[in-house]
Every structure is written in C-alpha cells, then in structure tokens.
Tab-separated table of C-alpha atoms in Angstrom:
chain	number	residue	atom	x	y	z
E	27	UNK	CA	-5.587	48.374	-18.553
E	28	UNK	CA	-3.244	48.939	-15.619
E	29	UNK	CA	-5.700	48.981	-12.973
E	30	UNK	CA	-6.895	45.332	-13.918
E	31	UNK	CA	-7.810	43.476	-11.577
E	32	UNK	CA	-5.459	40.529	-10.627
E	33	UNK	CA	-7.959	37.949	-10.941
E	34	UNK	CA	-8.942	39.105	-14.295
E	35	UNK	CA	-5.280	39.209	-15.138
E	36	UNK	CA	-4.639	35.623	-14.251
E	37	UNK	CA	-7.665	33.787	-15.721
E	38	UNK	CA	-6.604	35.892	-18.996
E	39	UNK	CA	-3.035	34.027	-18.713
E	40	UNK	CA	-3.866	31.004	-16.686
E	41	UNK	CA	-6.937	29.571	-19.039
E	42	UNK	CA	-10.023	28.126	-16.625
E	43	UNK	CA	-9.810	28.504	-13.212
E	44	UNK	CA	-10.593	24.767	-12.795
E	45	UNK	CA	-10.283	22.016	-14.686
E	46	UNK	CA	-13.064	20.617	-16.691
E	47	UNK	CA	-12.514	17.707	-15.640
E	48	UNK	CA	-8.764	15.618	-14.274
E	49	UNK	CA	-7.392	15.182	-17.361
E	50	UNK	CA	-6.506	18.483	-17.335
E	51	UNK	CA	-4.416	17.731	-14.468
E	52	UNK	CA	-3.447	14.704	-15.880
E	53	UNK	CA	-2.288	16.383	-18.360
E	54	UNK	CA	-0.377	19.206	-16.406
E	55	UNK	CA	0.960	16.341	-13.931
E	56	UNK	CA	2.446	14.731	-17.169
E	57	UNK	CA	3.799	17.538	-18.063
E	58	UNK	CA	5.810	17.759	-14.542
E	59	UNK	CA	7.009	13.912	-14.895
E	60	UNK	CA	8.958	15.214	-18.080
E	61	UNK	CA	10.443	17.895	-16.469
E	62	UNK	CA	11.685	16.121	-13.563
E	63	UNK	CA	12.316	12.580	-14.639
E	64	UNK	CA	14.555	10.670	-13.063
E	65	UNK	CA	14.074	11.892	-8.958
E	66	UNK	CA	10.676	13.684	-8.901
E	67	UNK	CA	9.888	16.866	-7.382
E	68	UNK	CA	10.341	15.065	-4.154
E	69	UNK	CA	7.195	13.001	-1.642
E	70	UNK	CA	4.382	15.140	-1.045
E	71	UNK	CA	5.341	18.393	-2.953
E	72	UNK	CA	2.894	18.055	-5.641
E	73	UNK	CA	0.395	20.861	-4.512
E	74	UNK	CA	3.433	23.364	-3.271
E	75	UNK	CA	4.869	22.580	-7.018
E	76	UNK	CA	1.735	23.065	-8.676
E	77	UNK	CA	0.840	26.188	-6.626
E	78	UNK	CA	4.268	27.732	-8.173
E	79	UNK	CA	3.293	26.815	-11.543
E	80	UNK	CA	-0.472	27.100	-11.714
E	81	UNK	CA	-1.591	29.766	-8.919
E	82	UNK	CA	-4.828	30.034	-10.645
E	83	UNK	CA	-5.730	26.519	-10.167
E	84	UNK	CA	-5.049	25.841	-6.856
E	85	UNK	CA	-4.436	22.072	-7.431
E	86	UNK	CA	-3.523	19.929	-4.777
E	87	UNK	CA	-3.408	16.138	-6.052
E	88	UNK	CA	-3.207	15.027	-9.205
E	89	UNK	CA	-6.361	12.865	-9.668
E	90	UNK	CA	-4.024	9.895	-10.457
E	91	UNK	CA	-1.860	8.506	-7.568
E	92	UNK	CA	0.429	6.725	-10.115
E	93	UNK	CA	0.882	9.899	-11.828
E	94	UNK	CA	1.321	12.051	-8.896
E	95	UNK	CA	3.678	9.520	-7.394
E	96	UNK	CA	5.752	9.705	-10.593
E	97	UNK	CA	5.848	13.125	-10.496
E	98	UNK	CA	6.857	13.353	-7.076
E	99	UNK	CA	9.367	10.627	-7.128
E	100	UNK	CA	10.477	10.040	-10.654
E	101	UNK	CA	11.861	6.624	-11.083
E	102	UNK	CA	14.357	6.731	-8.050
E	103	UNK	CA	10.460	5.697	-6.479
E	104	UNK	CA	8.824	4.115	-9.463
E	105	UNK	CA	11.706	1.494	-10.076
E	106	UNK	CA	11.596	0.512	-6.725
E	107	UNK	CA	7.899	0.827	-6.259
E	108	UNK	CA	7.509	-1.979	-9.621
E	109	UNK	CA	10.026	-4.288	-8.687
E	110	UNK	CA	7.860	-4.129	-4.954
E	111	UNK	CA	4.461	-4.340	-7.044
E	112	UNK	CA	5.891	-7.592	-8.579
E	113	UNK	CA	7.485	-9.308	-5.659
E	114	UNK	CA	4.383	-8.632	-3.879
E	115	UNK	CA	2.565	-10.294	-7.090
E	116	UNK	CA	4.495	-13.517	-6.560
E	117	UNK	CA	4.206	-13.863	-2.978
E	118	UNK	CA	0.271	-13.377	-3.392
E	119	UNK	CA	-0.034	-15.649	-5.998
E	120	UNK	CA	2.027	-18.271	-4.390
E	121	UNK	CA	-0.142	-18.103	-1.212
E	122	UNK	CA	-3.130	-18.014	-2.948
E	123	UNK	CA	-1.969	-21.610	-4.562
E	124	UNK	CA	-0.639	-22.876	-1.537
E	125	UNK	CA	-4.410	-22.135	0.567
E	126	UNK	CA	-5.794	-24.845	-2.203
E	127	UNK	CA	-6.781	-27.155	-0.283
E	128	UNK	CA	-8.250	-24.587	2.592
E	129	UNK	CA	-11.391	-23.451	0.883
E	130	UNK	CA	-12.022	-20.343	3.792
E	131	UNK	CA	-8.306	-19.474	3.124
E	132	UNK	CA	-8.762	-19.480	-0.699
E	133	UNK	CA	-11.838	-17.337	-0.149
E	134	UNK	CA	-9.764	-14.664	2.039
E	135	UNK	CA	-7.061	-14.796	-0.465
E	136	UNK	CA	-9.079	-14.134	-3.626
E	137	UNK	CA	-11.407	-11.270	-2.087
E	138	UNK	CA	-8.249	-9.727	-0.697
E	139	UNK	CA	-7.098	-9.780	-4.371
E	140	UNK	CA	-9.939	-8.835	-6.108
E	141	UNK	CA	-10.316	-5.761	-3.616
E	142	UNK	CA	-6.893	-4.652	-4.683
E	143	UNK	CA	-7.347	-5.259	-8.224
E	144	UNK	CA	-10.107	-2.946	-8.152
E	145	UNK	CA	-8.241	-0.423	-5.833
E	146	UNK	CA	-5.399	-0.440	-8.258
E	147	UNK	CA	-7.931	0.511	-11.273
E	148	UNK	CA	-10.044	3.094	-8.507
E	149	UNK	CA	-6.827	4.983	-8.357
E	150	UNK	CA	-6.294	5.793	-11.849
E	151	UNK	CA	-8.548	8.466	-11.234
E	152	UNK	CA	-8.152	9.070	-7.514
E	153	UNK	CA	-6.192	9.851	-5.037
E	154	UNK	CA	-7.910	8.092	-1.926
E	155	UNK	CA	-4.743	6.182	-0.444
E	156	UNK	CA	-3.395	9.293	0.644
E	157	UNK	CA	-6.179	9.737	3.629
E	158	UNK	CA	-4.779	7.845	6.607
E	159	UNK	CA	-7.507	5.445	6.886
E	160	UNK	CA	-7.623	4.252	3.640
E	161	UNK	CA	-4.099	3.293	3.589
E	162	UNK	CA	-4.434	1.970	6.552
E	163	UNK	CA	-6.961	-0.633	5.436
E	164	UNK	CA	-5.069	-0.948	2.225
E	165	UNK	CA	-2.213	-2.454	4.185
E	166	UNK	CA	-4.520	-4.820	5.890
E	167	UNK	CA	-5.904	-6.378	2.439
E	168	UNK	CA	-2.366	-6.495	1.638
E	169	UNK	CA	-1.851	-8.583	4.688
E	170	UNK	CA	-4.202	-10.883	4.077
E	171	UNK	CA	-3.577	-11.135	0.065
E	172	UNK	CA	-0.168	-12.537	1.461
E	173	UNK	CA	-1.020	-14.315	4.754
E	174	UNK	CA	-0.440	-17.781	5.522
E	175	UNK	CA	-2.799	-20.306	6.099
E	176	UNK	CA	-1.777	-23.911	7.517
E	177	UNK	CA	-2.631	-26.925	6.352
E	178	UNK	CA	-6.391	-27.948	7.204
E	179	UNK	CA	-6.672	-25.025	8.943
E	180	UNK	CA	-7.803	-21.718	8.934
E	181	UNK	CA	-5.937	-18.162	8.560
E	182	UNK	CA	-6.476	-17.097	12.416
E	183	UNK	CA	-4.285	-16.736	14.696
E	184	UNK	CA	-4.568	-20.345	16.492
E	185	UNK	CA	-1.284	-20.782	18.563
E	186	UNK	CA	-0.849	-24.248	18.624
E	187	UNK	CA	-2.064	-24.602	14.470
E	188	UNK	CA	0.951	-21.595	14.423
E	189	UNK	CA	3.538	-24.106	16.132
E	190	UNK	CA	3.635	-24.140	19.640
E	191	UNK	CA	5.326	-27.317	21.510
E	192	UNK	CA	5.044	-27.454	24.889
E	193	UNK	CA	6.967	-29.927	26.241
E	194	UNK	CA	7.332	-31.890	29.921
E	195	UNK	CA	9.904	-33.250	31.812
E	196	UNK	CA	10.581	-34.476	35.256
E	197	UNK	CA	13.904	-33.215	37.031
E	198	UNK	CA	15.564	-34.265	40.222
E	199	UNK	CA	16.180	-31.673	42.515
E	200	UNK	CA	19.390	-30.955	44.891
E	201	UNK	CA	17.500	-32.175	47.583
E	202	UNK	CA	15.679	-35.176	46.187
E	203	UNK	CA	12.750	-33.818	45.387
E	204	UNK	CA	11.045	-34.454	41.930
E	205	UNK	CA	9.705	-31.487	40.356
E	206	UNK	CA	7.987	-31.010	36.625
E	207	UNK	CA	9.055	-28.574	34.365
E	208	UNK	CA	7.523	-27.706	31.149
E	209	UNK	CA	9.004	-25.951	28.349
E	210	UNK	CA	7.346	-24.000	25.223
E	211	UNK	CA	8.685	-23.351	21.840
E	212	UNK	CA	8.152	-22.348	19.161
E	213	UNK	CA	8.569	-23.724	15.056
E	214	UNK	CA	9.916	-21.563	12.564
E	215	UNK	CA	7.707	-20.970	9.379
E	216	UNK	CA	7.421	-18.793	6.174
C-alpha cells in the first residue's frame, strides 16, 4: 500500500524490532567484524554504525565487549589488546609467586585475580566496563593483581618498608659551628 505506515514498513524489512535475546546482536556484531576486519569501524562507533544498518533496532552495544571491541577496532586493537592481556598475565602471575611467603599479600593477589577472572567471563555477555565507574574499579583490581608486596611485609603503602634511608651527618660550618644535616633517599625497586 503506499500510504503504509513507516513503522509497518520497517518491521516488514527489518524482522523483530528487538532482539530475542543478544545473540541476535551477537550475531549482527559478527557480522560487522567480517566486514571491517583488520581496523574496525573505529572506538565507540558501534551504536552510530548499527543505527545506519539496523534503524529498527536501535542497538547501542553489542552485549559482548570483546565482540564490540573487535568490531570497533579490528585487530589494529585486538593484536595489541592480546599481547597486553598476556604481558599483564605474566606480571600477575609472577607477583602472585613472589607474595609466597606474605600470606595477606597472597590473599590480595588471588581475590584480585579471581575478581577478574570472573569479570572477564561477566563480559561475554555484557558490556559493564564501559560505565565510568566500573572501569574505574576495574583498573584498581588490576592494580592490585600486579602490586608489589615486600618481603615480610604487607602491600600498603609503608614508606620506610618502600625504601626510605634517611641518613645523618655532622658538617663544619664557615664559622666553626657544627651543624647536623640529614638526608633522605630513596631505593629503586620493581
């Protein structure tokens, strides 16, 4: 009919107006990986992207932050992004070893881990780090999945445990006077 409405006209060419569930999207943001590949539609143009190619469906994320990210970057992000993912690995896993001997260090390490483990899995079908706060707080765990712990000690920030040496000395003056003079530095560390 020609004076069809345009809603009609669009969920007759567009399918459902919302997805049954994400992978619909999942499948849709798949689809967008293939078509651009190697650089991604570019950081945070999924929803304008979408918009172009699904108006009916409105969709603004793609229920899958690896997904979406892949889409958005292509692997000019994602090849960076893994090799990141796995130097991070190391370093975690090294610091978690090296807290051994600290057992309230190894207990900050592992939670720290285990809360990004189940982060990692959370955002198969999310999209949560891309509210401020949450990445915010995801960047702390990091922090503490890789902070260092001394020796018998513990993971705060104690300055002399950190390296601080203060040391004294006595020094003649121009007129004969002795006066003391202290000086503070501080160790280098990993």
């Amino acid at each position: 009919l020609p004076c069809q409405p345009v809603w009609q006209h669009h969920a007759a060419h567009a399918g459902p107006a919302v997805p049954a569930n994400a992978s619909g999207a999942w499948d849709d943001t798949g689809r967008l990986v293939g078509d651009f590949p190697a650089s991604g539609t570019g950081l945070n143009t999924y929803g304008a992207v979408m918009m172009v190619l699904l108006p009916a469906l409105r969709p603004t994320t793609g229920y899958n932050d690896y997904l979406q990210l892949a889409a958005e970057g292509g692997f000019l992000l994602l090849v960076p992004g893994l090799i990141l993912v796995v130097l991070f690995g190391r370093e975690a896993r090294r610091r978690l070893f090296a807290a051994s001997g600290d057992p309230e260090a190894r207990r900050v390490h592992v939670g720290a881990l285990a809360g990004l483990l189940m982060l990692a899995v959370y955002e198969l079908g999310s999209v949560s780090l891309q509210v401020p706060g949450n990445a915010a707080l995801f960047a702390v765990v990091c922090g503490m999945a890789i902070s260092r712990s001394e020796p018998g000690g513990s993971l705060h920030a104690d300055r002399e445990a950190s390296g601080r040496e203060t040391e004294r000395r006595h020094v003649s003056t121009s007129d004969g006077r002795e006066v003391s003079e202290s000086a503070t530095t501080w160790r280098g560390g990993d």
